[in-house]
Amino acid sequence: YFVWGEAGDRPPVFLHHGFAASALLNWHGTGVVQALLDTGRQIIAIDARGHGASDAPTDPVFYGEVRLAKDVGELLDRLDVEQVDLAGYSMGAITALIFASGDDRVRRLWIGGVGEAVTDLGGVETRLLPPGALIAALEADQRPADMHPGVAEFRIFAERTGGHLKALAAQARSLHAAPIALDLVRMPTRLVVGDQDPLARNPQRLVAALPDAELIILPGTHLGVCSIPQFAESIIAFVN
């Protein structure tokens, strides 16, 4: 995990990255960390198990967003943090929703890259990103020539960023697919999605299922939207 900045009057901002990314890729490399630091916020960012610099076991028993949410709580315990503004993207958004539904340490919740699949499936949009195809592509020694387009995007991204392919496949085998207690996510919430993101279809349905939520749609794809200036701005304006 990473801690940037000094503790202040406001709680730290806790950042949880998406599938196949890392804290440095999702948040530092996109300018979010520096933009938050410039406003005087302290930041905590985690590399989820199987990602970035964290350990990468290949047994699916060690994965799943419920386990990742427990890691968030355990890290807050370790750092003796009583309250956070929590931001999660894609896999990190599912993790953040699960955590926020059962832990009262979240003051404000920012989530991105998800839509109606959260209400329908309890997680990511597996109807358009088939887990079986994703697992097969990640476990293959060589990049398959006939990959599903969405699967290909994640395999290529993981290769380019040095991802742990077998560990990512283990997480894909353990994707959360059960109802999340969205009615218990009562803190102010902002959902941000790209207008060309098929994995965040019908985000209005997710916003409607949350007690106190708003929606912002930005130009971009699932991976591309994270790099535009409005992405960081949407976090800063909300948590500040």
Coordinates of N, CA, C and O in Angstrom, one line a residue, residues 130-222:
P130 N -17.4 -12.3 -20.7 CA -17.6 -13.7 -20.2 C -16.4 -14.1 -19.3 O -15.3 -14.1 -19.8
P131 N -16.7 -14.5 -18.1 CA -15.6 -14.9 -17.2 C -14.8 -16.1 -17.8 O -13.5 -16.1 -17.7
G132 N -15.5 -17.1 -18.4 CA -14.8 -18.2 -18.9 C -13.8 -17.8 -20.0 O -12.6 -18.3 -20.0
A133 N -14.2 -16.9 -20.9 CA -13.3 -16.5 -21.9 C -12.1 -15.7 -21.4 O -11.0 -15.8 -21.8
L134 N -12.4 -14.8 -20.3 CA -11.4 -14.1 -19.7 C -10.3 -14.9 -19.0 O -9.1 -14.8 -19.1
I135 N -10.8 -15.9 -18.3 CA -9.9 -16.9 -17.6 C -9.1 -17.6 -18.6 O -7.8 -17.7 -18.4
A136 N -9.7 -18.1 -19.6 CA -8.9 -18.9 -20.6 C -7.8 -18.0 -21.3 O -6.7 -18.4 -21.5
A137 N -8.1 -16.7 -21.6 CA -7.2 -15.8 -22.2 C -6.0 -15.5 -21.2 O -4.9 -15.4 -21.7
L138 N -6.3 -15.4 -19.9 CA -5.3 -15.0 -19.0 C -4.4 -16.2 -18.6 O -3.2 -16.0 -18.3
E139 N -5.0 -17.4 -18.7 CA -4.2 -18.6 -18.3 C -3.4 -19.1 -19.5 O -2.5 -19.9 -19.3
A140 N -3.7 -18.7 -20.7 CA -2.9 -19.2 -21.9 C -1.5 -18.7 -21.9 O -1.2 -17.5 -21.5
D141 N -0.5 -19.5 -22.2 CA 0.9 -19.1 -22.2 C 1.1 -18.1 -23.3 O 1.9 -17.2 -23.1
Q142 N 0.4 -18.2 -24.4 CA 0.5 -17.3 -25.5 C -0.8 -16.6 -25.7 O -1.8 -17.3 -25.5
R143 N -0.8 -15.4 -26.2 CA -2.0 -14.7 -26.4 C -2.9 -15.4 -27.5 O -2.4 -15.5 -28.6
P144 N -4.1 -15.9 -27.1 CA -4.9 -16.6 -28.2 C -5.3 -15.6 -29.3 O -5.5 -14.4 -29.1
A145 N -5.4 -16.2 -30.5 CA -5.6 -15.3 -31.7 C -7.1 -15.0 -31.8 O -7.4 -14.0 -32.5
D146 N -8.0 -15.7 -31.2 CA -9.4 -15.6 -31.4 C -10.1 -15.1 -30.1 O -11.3 -15.5 -29.8
M147 N -9.5 -14.2 -29.4 CA -10.1 -13.7 -28.2 C -11.3 -12.8 -28.4 O -11.4 -12.1 -29.4
H148 N -12.3 -12.9 -27.5 CA -13.4 -12.0 -27.4 C -12.8 -10.5 -27.3 O -11.8 -10.3 -26.6
P149 N -13.3 -9.5 -28.0 CA -12.7 -8.2 -28.0 C -12.5 -7.6 -26.6 O -11.5 -7.0 -26.4
G150 N -13.5 -7.7 -25.8 CA -13.3 -7.2 -24.4 C -12.3 -7.9 -23.6 O -11.5 -7.3 -22.9
V151 N -12.2 -9.2 -23.8 CA -11.2 -10.0 -23.1 C -9.8 -9.7 -23.7 O -8.9 -9.6 -22.9
A152 N -9.7 -9.5 -25.0 CA -8.4 -9.1 -25.6 C -7.9 -7.8 -25.0 O -6.7 -7.7 -24.7
E153 N -8.8 -6.9 -24.7 CA -8.4 -5.6 -24.2 C -7.7 -5.8 -22.8 O -6.6 -5.2 -22.5
F154 N -8.3 -6.6 -22.0 CA -7.7 -6.8 -20.6 C -6.4 -7.7 -20.7 O -5.5 -7.4 -19.9
R155 N -6.3 -8.7 -21.6 CA -5.1 -9.5 -21.7 C -4.0 -8.6 -22.2 O -2.8 -8.6 -21.6
I156 N -4.2 -7.8 -23.2 CA -3.2 -6.9 -23.7 C -2.7 -5.9 -22.7 O -1.5 -5.6 -22.5
F157 N -3.7 -5.3 -22.0 CA -3.4 -4.3 -20.9 C -2.5 -5.0 -19.8 O -1.5 -4.4 -19.4
A158 N -2.9 -6.2 -19.4 CA -2.1 -6.9 -18.4 C -0.7 -7.2 -18.8 O 0.2 -7.1 -18.0
E159 N -0.6 -7.6 -20.1 CA 0.8 -7.9 -20.6 C 1.6 -6.6 -20.6 O 2.8 -6.6 -20.2
R160 N 1.0 -5.5 -21.1 CA 1.8 -4.3 -21.2 C 2.2 -3.7 -19.9 O 3.2 -3.0 -19.8
T161 N 1.4 -4.0 -18.8 CA 1.7 -3.4 -17.5 C 2.4 -4.4 -16.6 O 2.6 -4.1 -15.4
G162 N 2.8 -5.6 -17.1 CA 3.5 -6.6 -16.3 C 2.6 -7.2 -15.3 O 3.1 -7.6 -14.2
G163 N 1.3 -7.4 -15.6 CA 0.4 -8.0 -14.6 C 0.7 -9.5 -14.4 O 1.3 -10.2 -15.3
H164 N 0.3 -10.0 -13.3 CA 0.4 -11.4 -12.9 C -0.8 -12.2 -13.6 O -1.9 -12.2 -13.0
L165 N -0.6 -12.7 -14.7 CA -1.7 -13.3 -15.5 C -2.4 -14.4 -14.7 O -3.7 -14.5 -14.7
K166 N -1.7 -15.3 -14.1 CA -2.3 -16.4 -13.4 C -3.1 -16.0 -12.2 O -4.1 -16.5 -11.8
A167 N -2.5 -14.9 -11.5 CA -3.2 -14.4 -10.4 C -4.5 -13.6 -10.8 O -5.5 -13.7 -10.1
L168 N -4.4 -12.9 -11.9 CA -5.6 -12.3 -12.4 C -6.7 -13.3 -12.8 O -7.9 -13.0 -12.6
A169 N -6.2 -14.4 -13.4 CA -7.2 -15.4 -13.7 C -7.9 -16.0 -12.4 O -9.1 -16.3 -12.4
A170 N -7.1 -16.1 -11.3 CA -7.7 -16.5 -10.1 C -8.8 -15.5 -9.6 O -9.8 -16.0 -9.1
Q171 N -8.5 -14.2 -9.7 CA -9.5 -13.3 -9.3 C -10.7 -13.4 -10.3 O -11.9 -13.3 -9.8
A172 N -10.5 -13.6 -11.5 CA -11.6 -13.8 -12.5 C -12.5 -15.0 -12.1 O -13.7 -15.0 -12.4
R173 N -11.9 -16.0 -11.5 CA -12.6 -17.2 -11.1 C -13.5 -16.9 -9.9 O -14.4 -17.7 -9.5
S174 N -13.2 -15.8 -9.2 CA -13.9 -15.5 -7.9 C -14.7 -14.2 -7.9 O -14.9 -13.6 -6.9
L175 N -15.1 -13.8 -9.1 CA -15.8 -12.5 -9.3 C -17.1 -12.5 -8.4 O -17.8 -13.6 -8.4
H176 N -17.4 -11.4 -7.8 CA -18.6 -11.4 -6.9 C -19.8 -11.4 -7.8 O -19.9 -10.7 -8.8
A177 N -20.7 -12.3 -7.4 CA -22.0 -12.5 -8.2 C -23.1 -12.7 -7.3 O -23.9 -13.7 -7.5
A178 N -23.3 -11.9 -6.2 CA -24.4 -12.0 -5.3 C -24.9 -10.6 -5.0 O -24.2 -9.6 -5.2
P179 N -26.1 -10.5 -4.5 CA -26.6 -9.2 -4.2 C -25.8 -8.4 -3.2 O -25.3 -9.0 -2.2
I180 N -25.6 -7.1 -3.4 CA -24.9 -6.2 -2.5 C -26.0 -5.4 -1.8 O -27.0 -5.0 -2.5
A181 N -25.9 -5.2 -0.5 CA -26.9 -4.4 0.2 C -26.8 -2.9 -0.1 O -26.3 -2.1 0.7
L182 N -27.2 -2.6 -1.3 CA -27.0 -1.2 -1.7 C -27.8 -0.2 -0.9 O -27.5 0.9 -0.8
D183 N -28.9 -0.7 -0.3 CA -29.7 0.2 0.6 C -29.0 0.6 1.8 O -29.4 1.6 2.5
L184 N -27.9 -0.1 2.2 CA -27.1 0.3 3.3 C -25.9 1.2 3.0 O -25.2 1.6 3.9
V185 N -25.8 1.5 1.7 CA -24.8 2.4 1.3 C -25.4 3.8 1.3 O -25.8 4.4 0.4
R186 N -25.4 4.4 2.5 CA -26.2 5.6 2.8 C -25.4 6.9 2.7 O -26.0 8.0 2.7
M187 N -24.1 6.8 2.6 CA -23.3 8.0 2.5 C -23.5 8.7 1.1 O -23.8 8.0 0.2
P188 N -23.2 10.0 1.0 CA -23.2 10.6 -0.3 C -22.3 9.8 -1.3 O -21.2 9.5 -1.0
T189 N -22.8 9.5 -2.5 CA -22.1 8.7 -3.4 C -22.2 9.3 -4.8 O -23.2 9.9 -5.2
R190 N -21.1 9.2 -5.5 CA -21.0 9.7 -6.9 C -20.5 8.5 -7.8 O -19.5 7.9 -7.5
L191 N -21.3 8.3 -8.9 CA -20.9 7.3 -9.9 C -20.4 8.0 -11.1 O -21.1 8.9 -11.7
V192 N -19.3 7.7 -11.6 CA -18.7 8.3 -12.8 C -18.4 7.2 -13.9 O -17.8 6.2 -13.5
V193 N -18.9 7.3 -15.1 CA -18.7 6.3 -16.1 C -18.4 7.0 -17.4 O -18.7 8.2 -17.7
G194 N -17.7 6.3 -18.3 CA -17.4 6.8 -19.6 C -18.6 6.5 -20.6 O -19.3 5.5 -20.5
D195 N -18.8 7.4 -21.5 CA -20.0 7.3 -22.4 C -19.8 6.2 -23.4 O -20.7 5.8 -24.1
Q196 N -18.6 5.6 -23.5 CA -18.3 4.6 -24.5 C -17.9 3.3 -23.7 O -17.1 2.5 -24.3
D197 N -18.3 3.1 -22.5 CA -18.0 2.0 -21.7 C -19.1 1.0 -21.6 O -20.1 1.1 -20.9
P198 N -18.9 -0.2 -22.4 CA -20.0 -1.2 -22.4 C -20.1 -1.9 -21.0 O -21.1 -2.6 -20.8
L199 N -19.1 -1.8 -20.2 CA -19.1 -2.5 -18.9 C -19.9 -1.7 -17.8 O -20.0 -2.1 -16.7
A200 N -20.3 -0.5 -18.2 CA -21.0 0.4 -17.3 C -22.4 0.8 -17.9 O -22.8 1.9 -17.9
R201 N -23.1 -0.2 -18.5 CA -24.3 0.1 -19.2 C -25.4 0.5 -18.2 O -25.4 0.0 -17.0
N202 N -26.3 1.4 -18.6 CA -27.4 1.8 -17.8 C -27.0 2.2 -16.3 O -27.6 1.6 -15.4
P203 N -26.1 3.1 -16.2 CA -25.7 3.5 -14.8 C -26.8 4.1 -14.0 O -26.7 4.1 -12.8
Q204 N -27.8 4.6 -14.7 CA -28.9 5.3 -14.0 C -29.6 4.3 -13.0 O -30.1 4.7 -12.0
R205 N -29.6 3.0 -13.4 CA -30.3 2.0 -12.6 C -29.5 1.8 -11.3 O -30.1 1.6 -10.2
L206 N -28.2 1.8 -11.3 CA -27.4 1.7 -10.1 C -27.6 2.9 -9.2 O -27.8 2.8 -8.0
V207 N -27.6 4.1 -9.8 CA -27.8 5.3 -9.0 C -29.2 5.3 -8.3 O -29.3 5.7 -7.2
A208 N -30.2 4.8 -9.0 CA -31.5 4.8 -8.5 C -31.6 3.8 -7.3 O -32.4 3.9 -6.4
A209 N -30.7 2.8 -7.3 CA -30.7 1.8 -6.2 C -30.0 2.2 -5.0 O -30.1 1.6 -3.9
L210 N -29.2 3.3 -5.1 CA -28.5 3.8 -3.9 C -29.2 5.0 -3.2 O -29.9 5.8 -3.9
P211 N -29.2 5.0 -1.9 CA -30.0 6.0 -1.2 C -29.7 7.5 -1.5 O -30.6 8.4 -1.5
D212 N -28.4 7.8 -1.8 CA -28.0 9.2 -1.9 C -26.9 9.2 -3.0 O -25.7 9.4 -2.6
A213 N -27.2 9.1 -4.2 CA -26.2 9.0 -5.3 C -26.5 10.0 -6.5 O -27.7 10.3 -6.7
E214 N -25.4 10.3 -7.2 CA -25.5 11.1 -8.4 C -24.7 10.5 -9.4 O -23.7 9.7 -9.1
L215 N -25.0 10.9 -10.7 CA -24.3 10.3 -11.8 C -23.6 11.3 -12.7 O -24.2 12.4 -12.9
I216 N -22.4 11.1 -13.1 CA -21.6 11.9 -14.0 C -21.1 11.0 -15.1 O -20.5 10.0 -14.9
I217 N -21.4 11.4 -16.4 CA -21.0 10.7 -17.6 C -19.9 11.5 -18.3 O -20.1 12.7 -18.6
L218 N -18.7 10.9 -18.5 CA -17.6 11.6 -19.1 C -17.3 10.9 -20.5 O -17.7 9.8 -20.7
P219 N -16.6 11.6 -21.3 CA -16.3 11.0 -22.6 C -15.2 10.0 -22.4 O -14.1 10.3 -21.8
G220 N -15.4 8.8 -23.0 CA -14.3 7.8 -22.9 C -14.7 6.4 -22.7 O -15.9 6.1 -22.5
T221 N -13.8 5.5 -22.9 CA -14.0 4.0 -22.8 C -13.7 3.6 -21.3 O -13.3 4.4 -20.5
H222 N -13.8 2.3 -21.1 CA -13.6 1.8 -19.7 C -12.2 2.1 -19.2 O -12.0 2.5 -18.1

